PDB file of C-alpha atoms in Angstrom:
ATOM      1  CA  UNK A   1     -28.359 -23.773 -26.639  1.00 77.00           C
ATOM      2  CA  UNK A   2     -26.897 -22.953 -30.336  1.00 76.00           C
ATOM      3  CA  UNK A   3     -28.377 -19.119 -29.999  1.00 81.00           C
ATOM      4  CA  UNK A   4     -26.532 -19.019 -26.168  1.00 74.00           C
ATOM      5  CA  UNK A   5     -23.386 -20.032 -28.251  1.00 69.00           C
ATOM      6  CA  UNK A   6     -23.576 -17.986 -30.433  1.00 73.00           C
ATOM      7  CA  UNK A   7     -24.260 -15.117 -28.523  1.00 72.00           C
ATOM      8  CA  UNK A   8     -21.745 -16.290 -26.118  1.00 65.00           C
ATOM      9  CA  UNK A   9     -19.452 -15.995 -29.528  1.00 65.00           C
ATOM     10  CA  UNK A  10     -20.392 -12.657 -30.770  1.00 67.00           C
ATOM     11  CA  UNK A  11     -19.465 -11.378 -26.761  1.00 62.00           C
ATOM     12  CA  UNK A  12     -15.632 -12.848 -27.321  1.00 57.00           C
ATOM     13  CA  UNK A  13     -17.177 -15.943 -24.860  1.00 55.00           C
ATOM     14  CA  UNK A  14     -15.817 -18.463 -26.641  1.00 52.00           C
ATOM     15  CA  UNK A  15     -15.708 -21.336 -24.355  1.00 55.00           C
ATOM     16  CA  UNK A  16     -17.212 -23.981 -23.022  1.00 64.00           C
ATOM     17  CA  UNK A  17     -19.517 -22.945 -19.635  1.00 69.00           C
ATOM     18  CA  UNK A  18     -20.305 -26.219 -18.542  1.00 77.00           C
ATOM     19  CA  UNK A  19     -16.238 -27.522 -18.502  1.00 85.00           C
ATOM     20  CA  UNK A  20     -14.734 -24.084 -17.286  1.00 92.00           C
ATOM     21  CA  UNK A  21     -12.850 -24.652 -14.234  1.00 94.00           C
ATOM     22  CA  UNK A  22     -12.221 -22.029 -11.487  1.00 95.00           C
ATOM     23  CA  UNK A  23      -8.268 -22.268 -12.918  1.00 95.00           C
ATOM     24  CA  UNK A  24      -9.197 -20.934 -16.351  1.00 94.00           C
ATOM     25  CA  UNK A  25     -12.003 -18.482 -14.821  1.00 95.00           C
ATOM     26  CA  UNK A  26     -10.016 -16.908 -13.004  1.00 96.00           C
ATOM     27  CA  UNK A  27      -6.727 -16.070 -15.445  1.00 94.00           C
ATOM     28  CA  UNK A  28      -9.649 -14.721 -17.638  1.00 92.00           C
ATOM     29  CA  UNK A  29     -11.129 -12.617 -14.917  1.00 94.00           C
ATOM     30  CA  UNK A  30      -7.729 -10.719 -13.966  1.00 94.00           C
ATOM     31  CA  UNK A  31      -6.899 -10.273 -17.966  1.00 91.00           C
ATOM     32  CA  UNK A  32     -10.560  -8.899 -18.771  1.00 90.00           C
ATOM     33  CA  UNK A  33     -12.053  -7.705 -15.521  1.00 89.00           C
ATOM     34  CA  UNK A  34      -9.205  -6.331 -13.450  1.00 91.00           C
ATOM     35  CA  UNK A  35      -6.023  -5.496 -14.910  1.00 84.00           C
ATOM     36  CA  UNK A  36      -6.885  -1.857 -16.642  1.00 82.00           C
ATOM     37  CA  UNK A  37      -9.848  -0.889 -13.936  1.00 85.00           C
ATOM     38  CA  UNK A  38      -7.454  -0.892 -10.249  1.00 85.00           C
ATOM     39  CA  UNK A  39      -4.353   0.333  -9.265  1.00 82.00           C
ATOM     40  CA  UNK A  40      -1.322  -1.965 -10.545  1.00 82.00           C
ATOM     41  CA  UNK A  41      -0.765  -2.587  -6.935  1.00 82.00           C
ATOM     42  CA  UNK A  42      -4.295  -4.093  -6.593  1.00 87.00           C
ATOM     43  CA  UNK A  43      -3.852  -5.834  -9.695  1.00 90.00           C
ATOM     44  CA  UNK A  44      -0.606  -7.402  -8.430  1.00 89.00           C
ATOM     45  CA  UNK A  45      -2.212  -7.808  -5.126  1.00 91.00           C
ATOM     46  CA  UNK A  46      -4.942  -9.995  -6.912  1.00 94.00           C
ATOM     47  CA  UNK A  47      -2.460 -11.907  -8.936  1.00 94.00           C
ATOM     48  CA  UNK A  48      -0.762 -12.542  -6.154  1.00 92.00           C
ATOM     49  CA  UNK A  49      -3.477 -14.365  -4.591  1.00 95.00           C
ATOM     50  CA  UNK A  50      -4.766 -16.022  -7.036  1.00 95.00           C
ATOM     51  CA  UNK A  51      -1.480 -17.708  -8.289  1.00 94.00           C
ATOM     52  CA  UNK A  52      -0.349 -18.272  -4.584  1.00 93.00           C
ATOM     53  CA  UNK A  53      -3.905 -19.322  -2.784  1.00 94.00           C
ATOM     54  CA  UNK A  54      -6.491 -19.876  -5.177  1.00 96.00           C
ATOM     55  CA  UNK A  55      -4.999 -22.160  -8.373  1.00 95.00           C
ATOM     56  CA  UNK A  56      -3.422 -24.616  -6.406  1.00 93.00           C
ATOM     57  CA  UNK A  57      -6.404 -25.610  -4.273  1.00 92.00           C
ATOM     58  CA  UNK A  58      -9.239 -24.525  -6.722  1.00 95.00           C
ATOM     59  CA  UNK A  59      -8.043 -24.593  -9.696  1.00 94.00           C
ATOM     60  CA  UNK A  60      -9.398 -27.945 -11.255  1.00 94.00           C
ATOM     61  CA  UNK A  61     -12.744 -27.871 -10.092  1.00 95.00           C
ATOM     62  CA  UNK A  62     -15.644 -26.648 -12.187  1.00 94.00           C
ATOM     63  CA  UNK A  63     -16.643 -23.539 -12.192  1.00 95.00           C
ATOM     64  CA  UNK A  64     -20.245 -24.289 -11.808  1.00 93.00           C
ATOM     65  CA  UNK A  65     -19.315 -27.369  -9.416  1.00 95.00           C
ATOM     66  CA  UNK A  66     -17.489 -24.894  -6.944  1.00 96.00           C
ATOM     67  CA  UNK A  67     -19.956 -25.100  -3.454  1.00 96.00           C
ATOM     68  CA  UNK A  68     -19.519 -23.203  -0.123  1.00 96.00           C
ATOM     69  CA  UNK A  69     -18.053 -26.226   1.089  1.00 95.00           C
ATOM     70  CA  UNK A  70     -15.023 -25.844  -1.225  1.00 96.00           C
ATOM     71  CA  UNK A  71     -14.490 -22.244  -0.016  1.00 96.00           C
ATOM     72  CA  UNK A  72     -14.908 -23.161   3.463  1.00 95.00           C
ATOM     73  CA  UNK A  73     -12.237 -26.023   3.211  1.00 94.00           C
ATOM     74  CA  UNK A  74      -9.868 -23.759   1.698  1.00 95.00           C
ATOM     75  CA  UNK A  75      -9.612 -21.074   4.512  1.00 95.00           C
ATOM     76  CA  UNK A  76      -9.889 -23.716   7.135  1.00 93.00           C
ATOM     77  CA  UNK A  77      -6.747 -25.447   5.078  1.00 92.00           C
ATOM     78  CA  UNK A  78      -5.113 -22.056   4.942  1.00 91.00           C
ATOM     79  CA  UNK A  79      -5.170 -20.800   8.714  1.00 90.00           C
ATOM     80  CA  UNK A  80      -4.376 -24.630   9.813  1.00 88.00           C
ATOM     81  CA  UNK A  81      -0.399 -23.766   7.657  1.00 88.00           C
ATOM     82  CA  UNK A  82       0.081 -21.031   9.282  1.00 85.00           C
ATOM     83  CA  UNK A  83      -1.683 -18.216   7.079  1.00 86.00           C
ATOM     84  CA  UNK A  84      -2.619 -15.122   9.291  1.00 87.00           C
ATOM     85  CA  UNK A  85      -6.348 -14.326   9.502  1.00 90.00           C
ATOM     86  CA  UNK A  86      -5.569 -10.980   7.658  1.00 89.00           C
ATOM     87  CA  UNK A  87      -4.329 -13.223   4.284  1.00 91.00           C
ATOM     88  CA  UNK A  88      -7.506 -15.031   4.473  1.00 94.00           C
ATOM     89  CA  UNK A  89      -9.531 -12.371   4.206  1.00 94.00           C
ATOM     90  CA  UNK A  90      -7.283 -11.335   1.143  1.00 94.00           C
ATOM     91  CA  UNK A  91      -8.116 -14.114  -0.507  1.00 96.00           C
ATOM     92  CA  UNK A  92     -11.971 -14.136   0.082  1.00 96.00           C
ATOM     93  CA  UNK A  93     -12.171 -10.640  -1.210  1.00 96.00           C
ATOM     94  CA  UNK A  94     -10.378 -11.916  -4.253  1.00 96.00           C
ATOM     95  CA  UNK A  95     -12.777 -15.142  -4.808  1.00 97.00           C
ATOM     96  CA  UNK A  96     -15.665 -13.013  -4.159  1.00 97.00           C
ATOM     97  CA  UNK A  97     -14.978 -10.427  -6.410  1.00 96.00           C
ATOM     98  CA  UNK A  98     -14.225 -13.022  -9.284  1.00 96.00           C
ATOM     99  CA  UNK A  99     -17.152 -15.248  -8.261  1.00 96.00           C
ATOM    100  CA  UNK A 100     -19.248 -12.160  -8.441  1.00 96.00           C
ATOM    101  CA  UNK A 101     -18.338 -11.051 -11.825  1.00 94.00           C
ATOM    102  CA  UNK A 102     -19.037 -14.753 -12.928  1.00 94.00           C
ATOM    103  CA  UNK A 103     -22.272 -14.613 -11.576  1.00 94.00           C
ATOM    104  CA  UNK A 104     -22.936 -11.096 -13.605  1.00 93.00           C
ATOM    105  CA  UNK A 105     -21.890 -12.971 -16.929  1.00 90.00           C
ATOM    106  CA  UNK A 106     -24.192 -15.650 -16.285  1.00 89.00           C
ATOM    107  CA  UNK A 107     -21.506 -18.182 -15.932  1.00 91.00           C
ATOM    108  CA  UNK A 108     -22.605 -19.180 -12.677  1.00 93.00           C
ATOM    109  CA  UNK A 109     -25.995 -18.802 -10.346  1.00 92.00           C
ATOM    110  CA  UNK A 110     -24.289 -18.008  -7.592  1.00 94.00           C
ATOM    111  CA  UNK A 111     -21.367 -17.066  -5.502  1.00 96.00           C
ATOM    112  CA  UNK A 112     -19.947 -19.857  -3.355  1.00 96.00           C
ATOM    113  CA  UNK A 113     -18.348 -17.353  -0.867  1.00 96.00           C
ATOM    114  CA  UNK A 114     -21.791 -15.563  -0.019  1.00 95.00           C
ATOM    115  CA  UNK A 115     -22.441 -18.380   2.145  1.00 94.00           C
ATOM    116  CA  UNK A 116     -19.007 -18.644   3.758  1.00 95.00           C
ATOM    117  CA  UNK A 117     -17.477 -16.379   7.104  1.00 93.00           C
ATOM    118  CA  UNK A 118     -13.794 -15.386   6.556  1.00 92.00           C
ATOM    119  CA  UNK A 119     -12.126 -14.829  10.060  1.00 89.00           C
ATOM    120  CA  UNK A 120     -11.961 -12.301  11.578  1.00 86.00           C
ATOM    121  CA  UNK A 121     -10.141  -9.609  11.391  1.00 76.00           C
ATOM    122  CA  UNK A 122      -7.393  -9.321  14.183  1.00 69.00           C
ATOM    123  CA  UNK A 123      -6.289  -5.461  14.011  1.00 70.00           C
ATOM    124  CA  UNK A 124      -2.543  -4.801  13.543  1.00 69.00           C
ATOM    125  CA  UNK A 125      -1.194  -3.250  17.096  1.00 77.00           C
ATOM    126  CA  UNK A 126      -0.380   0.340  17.017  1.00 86.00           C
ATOM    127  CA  UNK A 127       3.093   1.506  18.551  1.00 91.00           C
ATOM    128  CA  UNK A 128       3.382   5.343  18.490  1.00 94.00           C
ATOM    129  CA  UNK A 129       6.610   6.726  20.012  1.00 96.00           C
ATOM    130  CA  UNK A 130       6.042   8.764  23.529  1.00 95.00           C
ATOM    131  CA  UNK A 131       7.375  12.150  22.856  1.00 95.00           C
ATOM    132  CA  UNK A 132      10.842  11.342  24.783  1.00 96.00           C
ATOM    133  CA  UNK A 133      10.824   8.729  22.020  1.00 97.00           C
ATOM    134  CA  UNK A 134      10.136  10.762  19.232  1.00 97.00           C
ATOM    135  CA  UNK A 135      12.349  13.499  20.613  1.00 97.00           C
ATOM    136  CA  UNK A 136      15.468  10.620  20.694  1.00 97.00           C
ATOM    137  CA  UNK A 137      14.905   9.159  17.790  1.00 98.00           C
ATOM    138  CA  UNK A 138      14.998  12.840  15.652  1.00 97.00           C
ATOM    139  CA  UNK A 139      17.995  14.133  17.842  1.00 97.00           C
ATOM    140  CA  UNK A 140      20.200  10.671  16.817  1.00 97.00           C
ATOM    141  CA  UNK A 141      19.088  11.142  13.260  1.00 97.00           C
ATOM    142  CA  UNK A 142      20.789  14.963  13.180  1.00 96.00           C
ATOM    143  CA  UNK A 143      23.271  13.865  15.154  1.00 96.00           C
ATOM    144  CA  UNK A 144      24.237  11.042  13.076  1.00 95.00           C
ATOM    145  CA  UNK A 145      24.203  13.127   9.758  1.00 95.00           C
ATOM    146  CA  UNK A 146      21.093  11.289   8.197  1.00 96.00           C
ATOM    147  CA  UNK A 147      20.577  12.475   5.045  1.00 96.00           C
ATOM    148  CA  UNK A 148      17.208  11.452   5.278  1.00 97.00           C
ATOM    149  CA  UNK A 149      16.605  13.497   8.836  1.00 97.00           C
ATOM    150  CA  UNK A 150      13.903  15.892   6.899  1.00 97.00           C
ATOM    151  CA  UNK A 151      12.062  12.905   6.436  1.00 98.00           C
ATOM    152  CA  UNK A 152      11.644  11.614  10.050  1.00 98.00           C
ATOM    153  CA  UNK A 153      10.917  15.104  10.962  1.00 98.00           C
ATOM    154  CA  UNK A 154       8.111  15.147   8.773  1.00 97.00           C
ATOM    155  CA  UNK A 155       6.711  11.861   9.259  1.00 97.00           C
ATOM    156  CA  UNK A 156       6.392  12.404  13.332  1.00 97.00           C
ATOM    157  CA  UNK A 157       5.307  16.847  12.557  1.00 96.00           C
ATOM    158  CA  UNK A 158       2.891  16.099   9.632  1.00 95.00           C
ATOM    159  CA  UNK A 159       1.824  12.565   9.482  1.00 95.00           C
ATOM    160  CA  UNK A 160       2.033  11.703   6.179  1.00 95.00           C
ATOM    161  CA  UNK A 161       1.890   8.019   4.802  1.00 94.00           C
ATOM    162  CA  UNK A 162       5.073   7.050   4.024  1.00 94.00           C
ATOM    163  CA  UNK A 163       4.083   6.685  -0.024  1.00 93.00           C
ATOM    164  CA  UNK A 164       3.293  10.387   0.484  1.00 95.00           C
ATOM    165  CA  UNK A 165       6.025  11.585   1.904  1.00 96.00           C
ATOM    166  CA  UNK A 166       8.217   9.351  -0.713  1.00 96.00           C
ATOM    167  CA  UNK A 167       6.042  11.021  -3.744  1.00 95.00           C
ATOM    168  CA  UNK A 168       6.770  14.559  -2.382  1.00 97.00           C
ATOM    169  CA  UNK A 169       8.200  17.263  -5.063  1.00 97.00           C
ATOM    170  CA  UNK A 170       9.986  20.559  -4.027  1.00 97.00           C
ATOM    171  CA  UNK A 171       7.075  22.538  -6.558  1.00 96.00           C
ATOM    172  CA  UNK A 172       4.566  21.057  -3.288  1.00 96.00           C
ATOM    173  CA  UNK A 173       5.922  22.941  -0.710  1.00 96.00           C
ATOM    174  CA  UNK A 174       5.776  26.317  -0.022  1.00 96.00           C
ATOM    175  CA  UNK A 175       8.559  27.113   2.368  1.00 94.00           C
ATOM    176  CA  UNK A 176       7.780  31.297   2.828  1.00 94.00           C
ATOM    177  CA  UNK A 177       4.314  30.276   3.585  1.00 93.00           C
ATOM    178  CA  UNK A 178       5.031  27.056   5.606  1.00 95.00           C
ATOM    179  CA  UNK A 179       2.546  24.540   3.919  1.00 95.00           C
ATOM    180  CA  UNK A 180       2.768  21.630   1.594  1.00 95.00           C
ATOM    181  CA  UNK A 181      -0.112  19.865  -1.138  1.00 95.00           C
ATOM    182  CA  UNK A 182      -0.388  16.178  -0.597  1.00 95.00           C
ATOM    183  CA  UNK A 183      -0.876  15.706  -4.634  1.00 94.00           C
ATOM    184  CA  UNK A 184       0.627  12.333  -5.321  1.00 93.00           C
ATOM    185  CA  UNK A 185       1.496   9.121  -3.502  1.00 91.00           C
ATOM    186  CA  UNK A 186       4.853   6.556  -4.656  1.00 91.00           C
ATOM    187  CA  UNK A 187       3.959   2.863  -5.089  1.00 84.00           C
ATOM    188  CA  UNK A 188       6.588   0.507  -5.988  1.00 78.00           C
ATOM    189  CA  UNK A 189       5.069  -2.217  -8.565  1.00 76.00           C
ATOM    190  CA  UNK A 190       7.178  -4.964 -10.474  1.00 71.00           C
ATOM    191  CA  UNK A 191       8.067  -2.786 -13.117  1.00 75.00           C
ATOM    192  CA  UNK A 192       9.131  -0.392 -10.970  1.00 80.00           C
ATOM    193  CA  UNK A 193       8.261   2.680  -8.915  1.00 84.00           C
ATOM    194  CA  UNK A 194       4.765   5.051 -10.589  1.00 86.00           C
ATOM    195  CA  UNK A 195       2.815   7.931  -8.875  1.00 88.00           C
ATOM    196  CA  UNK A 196      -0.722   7.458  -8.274  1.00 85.00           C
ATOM    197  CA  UNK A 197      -3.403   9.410  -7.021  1.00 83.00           C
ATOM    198  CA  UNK A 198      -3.303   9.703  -2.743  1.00 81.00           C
ATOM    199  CA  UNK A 199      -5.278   6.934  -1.298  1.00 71.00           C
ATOM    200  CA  UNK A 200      -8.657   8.545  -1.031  1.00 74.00           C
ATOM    201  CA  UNK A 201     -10.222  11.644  -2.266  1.00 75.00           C
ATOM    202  CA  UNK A 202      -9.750  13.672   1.580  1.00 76.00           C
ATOM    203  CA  UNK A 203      -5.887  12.599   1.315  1.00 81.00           C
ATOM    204  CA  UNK A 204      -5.181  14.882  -1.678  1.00 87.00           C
ATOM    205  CA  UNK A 205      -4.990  18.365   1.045  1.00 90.00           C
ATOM    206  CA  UNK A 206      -3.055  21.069   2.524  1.00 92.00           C
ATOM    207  CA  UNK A 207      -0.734  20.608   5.568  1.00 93.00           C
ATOM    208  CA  UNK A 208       0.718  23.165   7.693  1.00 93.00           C
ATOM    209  CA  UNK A 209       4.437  22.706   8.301  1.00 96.00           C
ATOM    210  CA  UNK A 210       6.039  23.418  11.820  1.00 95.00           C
ATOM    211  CA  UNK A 211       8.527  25.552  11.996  1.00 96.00           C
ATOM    212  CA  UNK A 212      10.921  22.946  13.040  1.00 96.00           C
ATOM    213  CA  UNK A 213       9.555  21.352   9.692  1.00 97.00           C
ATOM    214  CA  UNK A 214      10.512  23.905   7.583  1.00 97.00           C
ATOM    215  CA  UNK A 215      14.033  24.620   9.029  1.00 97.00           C
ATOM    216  CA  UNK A 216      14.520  20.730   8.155  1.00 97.00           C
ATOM    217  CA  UNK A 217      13.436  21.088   4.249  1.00 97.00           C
ATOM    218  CA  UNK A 218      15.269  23.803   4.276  1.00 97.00           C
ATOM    219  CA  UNK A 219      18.849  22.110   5.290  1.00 97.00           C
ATOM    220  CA  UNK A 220      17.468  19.267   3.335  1.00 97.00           C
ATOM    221  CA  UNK A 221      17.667  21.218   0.077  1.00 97.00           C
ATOM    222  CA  UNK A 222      21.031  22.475   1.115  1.00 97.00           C
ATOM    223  CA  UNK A 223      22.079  18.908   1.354  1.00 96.00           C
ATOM    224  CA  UNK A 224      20.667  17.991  -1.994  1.00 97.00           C
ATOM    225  CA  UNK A 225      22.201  20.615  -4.028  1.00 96.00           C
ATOM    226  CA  UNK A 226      25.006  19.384  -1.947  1.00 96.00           C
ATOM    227  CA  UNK A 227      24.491  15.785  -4.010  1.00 95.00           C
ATOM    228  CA  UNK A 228      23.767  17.775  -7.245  1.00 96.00           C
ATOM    229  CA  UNK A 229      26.895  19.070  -7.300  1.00 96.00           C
ATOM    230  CA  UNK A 230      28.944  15.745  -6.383  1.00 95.00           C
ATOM    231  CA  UNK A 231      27.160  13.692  -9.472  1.00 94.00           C
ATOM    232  CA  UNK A 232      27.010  16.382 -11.886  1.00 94.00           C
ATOM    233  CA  UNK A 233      25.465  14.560 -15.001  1.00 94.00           C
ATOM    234  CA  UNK A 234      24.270  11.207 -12.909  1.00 95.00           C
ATOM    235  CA  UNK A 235      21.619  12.790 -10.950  1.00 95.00           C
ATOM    236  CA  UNK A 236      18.371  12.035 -12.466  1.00 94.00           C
ATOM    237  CA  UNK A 237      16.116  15.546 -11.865  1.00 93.00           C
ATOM    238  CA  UNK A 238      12.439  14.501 -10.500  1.00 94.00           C
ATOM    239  CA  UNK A 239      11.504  17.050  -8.629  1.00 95.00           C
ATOM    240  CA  UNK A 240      12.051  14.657  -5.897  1.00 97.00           C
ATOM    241  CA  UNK A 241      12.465  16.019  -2.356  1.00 97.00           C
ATOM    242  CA  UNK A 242      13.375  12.341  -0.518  1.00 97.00           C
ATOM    243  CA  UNK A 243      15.504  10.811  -3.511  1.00 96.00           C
ATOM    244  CA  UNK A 244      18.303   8.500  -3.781  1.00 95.00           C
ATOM    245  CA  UNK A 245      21.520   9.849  -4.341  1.00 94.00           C
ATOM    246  CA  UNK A 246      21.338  10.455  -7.593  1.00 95.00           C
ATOM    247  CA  UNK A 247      17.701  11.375  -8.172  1.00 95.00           C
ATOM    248  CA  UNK A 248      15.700   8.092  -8.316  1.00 95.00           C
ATOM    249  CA  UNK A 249      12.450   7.663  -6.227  1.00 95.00           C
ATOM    250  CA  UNK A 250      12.994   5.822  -2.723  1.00 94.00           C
ATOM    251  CA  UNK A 251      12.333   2.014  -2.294  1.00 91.00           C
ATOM    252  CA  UNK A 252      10.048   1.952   0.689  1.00 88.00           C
ATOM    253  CA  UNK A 253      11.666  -1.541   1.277  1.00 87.00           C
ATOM    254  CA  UNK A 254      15.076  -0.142   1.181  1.00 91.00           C
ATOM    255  CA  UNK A 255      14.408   2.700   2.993  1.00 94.00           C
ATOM    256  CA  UNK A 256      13.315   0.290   5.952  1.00 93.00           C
ATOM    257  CA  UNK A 257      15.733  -1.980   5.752  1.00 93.00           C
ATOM    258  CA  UNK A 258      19.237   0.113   5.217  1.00 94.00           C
ATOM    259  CA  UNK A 259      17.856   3.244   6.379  1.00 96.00           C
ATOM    260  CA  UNK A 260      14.783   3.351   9.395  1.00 96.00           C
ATOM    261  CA  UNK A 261      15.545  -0.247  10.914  1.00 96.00           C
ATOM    262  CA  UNK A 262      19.611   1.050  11.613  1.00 97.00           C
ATOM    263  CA  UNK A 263      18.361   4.656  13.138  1.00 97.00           C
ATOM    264  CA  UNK A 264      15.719   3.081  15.457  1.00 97.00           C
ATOM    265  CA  UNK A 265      18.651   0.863  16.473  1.00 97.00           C
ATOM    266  CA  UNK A 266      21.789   3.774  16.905  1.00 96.00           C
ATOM    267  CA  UNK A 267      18.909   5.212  19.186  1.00 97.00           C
ATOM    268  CA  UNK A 268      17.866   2.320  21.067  1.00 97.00           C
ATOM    269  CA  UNK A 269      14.301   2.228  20.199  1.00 96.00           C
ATOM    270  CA  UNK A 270      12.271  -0.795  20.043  1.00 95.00           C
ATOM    271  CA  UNK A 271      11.217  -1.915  16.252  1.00 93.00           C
ATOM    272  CA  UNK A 272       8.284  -0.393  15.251  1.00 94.00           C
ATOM    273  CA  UNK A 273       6.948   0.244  11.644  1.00 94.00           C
ATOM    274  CA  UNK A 274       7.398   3.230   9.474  1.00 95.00           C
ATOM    275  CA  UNK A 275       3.702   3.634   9.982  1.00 94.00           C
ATOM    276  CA  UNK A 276       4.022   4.192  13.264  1.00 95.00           C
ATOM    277  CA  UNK A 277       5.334   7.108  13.164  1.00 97.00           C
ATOM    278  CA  UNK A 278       1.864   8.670  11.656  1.00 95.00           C
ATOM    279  CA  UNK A 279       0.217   7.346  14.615  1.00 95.00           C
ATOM    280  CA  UNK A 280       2.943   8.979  16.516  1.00 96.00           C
ATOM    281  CA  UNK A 281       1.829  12.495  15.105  1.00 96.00           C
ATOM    282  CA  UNK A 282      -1.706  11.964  15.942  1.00 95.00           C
ATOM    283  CA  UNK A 283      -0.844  10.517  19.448  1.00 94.00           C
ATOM    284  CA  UNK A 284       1.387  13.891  20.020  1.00 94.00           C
ATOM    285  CA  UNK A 285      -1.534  16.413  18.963  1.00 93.00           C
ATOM    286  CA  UNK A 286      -4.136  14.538  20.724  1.00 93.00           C
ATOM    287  CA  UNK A 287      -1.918  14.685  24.267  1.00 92.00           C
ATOM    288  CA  UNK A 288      -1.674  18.432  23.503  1.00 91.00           C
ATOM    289  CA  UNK A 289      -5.894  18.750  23.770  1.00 90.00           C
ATOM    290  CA  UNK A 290      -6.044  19.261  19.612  1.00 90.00           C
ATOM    291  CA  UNK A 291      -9.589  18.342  18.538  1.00 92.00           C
ATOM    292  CA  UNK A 292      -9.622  14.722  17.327  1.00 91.00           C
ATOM    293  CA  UNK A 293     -11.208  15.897  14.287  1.00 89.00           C
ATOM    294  CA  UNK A 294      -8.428  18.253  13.426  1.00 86.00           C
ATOM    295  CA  UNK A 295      -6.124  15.305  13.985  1.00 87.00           C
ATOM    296  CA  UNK A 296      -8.159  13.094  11.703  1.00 84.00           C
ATOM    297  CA  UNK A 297      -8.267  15.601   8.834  1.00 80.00           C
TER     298      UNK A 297
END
């Protein structure tokens, strides 16, 4: 026991095993073992859960007391307030992925959630726009002046994720050769907005740009300077194509709220997500016969 110590010691592990409840575990877990190896995102994603879900319920018990049973209780507890079965699969993911780093440091022989079912998954409906749709809902942006009409267009002609579209810079698109480089995408953190790498290793690619794309960036950029010009000094230069009015990166939550939720309103649309409208683009090219694969890429 006194050589486990003080190997425990030399390792930084300078605790006691026996008394260490799930609480301390798992503030120690997202300081050592997650906050510099994911995405801040994930790592607020994980924080989230843990502070939210896991502390007050867990918390207090031992770490080496915690059983299935515990585990089981707590998602049972959770869907029974009102917690969707999506959130409860969150927070498995989280407890399993600290249980099983506890269970690689010897702290544990094994992980309580192994032996526990999270629900199951209910998938989020789909709602693409019909092309009539589509066609409305791009025709009362122009008409209305949106300043952010370029963006609509290419959500429904390229399919983009909106964090993609939002980390677009003018040195991306090539508008004499009518293509664009998915390079980046925008996340929004609690510090504030950062680029990040796209969201898997097939999203960084090349797009072809309709031509009804391009004539949109193009009147876009017109617009822009447009702003430029108006806030001389103010206007913070990113590179950004879809900026605020004076230069800043987009708040996807703004840009729903004062922005997307208004336009699918003026055109009498029902309420669908932003995301929809990438499902829209796939929906379109698959009703004009283009091979699903093509679509997918």
């Amino acid at each position: 026991a006194l050589r486990q110590a003080m190997a425990d010691a030399d390792r930084g592990l300078i605790f006691d095993a026996d008394n260490l409840k799930v609480g301390e575990y798992l503030d120690r877990w997202l300081a050592d073992s997650v906050s510099d190896t994911v995405r801040a995102t994930t790592f607020e994603r994980y924080e989230q859960i843990t502070r939210i879900h896991l502390m007050p319920t867990l918390g207090r018990v031992k770490l080496k007391a915690l059983t299935p049973a515990h585990v089981r209780s707590l998602y049972r507890d959770k869907l029974e307030e009102g917690s969707s079965s999506r959130t409860v699969r969150y927070i498995h993911t989280t407890l399993h992925k600290a249980l099983k780093q506890a269970v690689m440091d010897d702290l544990i022989p094994r992980n309580a959630t192994e032996a526990v079912k999270p629900p199951q998954q209910s998938r989020e409906e789909m709602h693409p726009l019909t092309p009539e749709q589509a066609k409305l809902l791009l025709n009362t942006a122009h008409e209305a002046g949106d300043r952010l009409e370029a963006l609509y267009v290419l959500a429904i002609h390229t399919g983009l994720r909106q964090g993609e579209l939002l980390g677009l810079k003018w040195d991306d698109v090539d508008l004499e050769d009518g293509s664009l480089q998915v390079r980046r995408t925008l996340t929004i953190t609690k510090s504030g907005p950062i680029f990040t790498s796209p969201k898997t290793a097939g999203s960084r690619r090349s797009v072809k740009l309709t031509s009804k794309a391009i004539e949109a960036l193009k009147h876009h950029l017109e617009r822009q300077l447009g702003e430029i010009d108006r806030v001389g000094s103010l206007w913070s230069e990113n590179g950004l194509i879809f900026a605020s009015e004076i230069g800043e990166p987009l708040n996807r939550h703004n840009l729903t709220r004062s922005s997307f939720k208004p336009l699918l309103k003026r055109a009498g649309l029902p309420r669908i997500r932003f995301h929809d409208l990438r499902h829209t683009c796939a929906t379109l090219l698959l009703t004009r016969n283009v091979n699903p694969k093509i679509v997918s890429e």
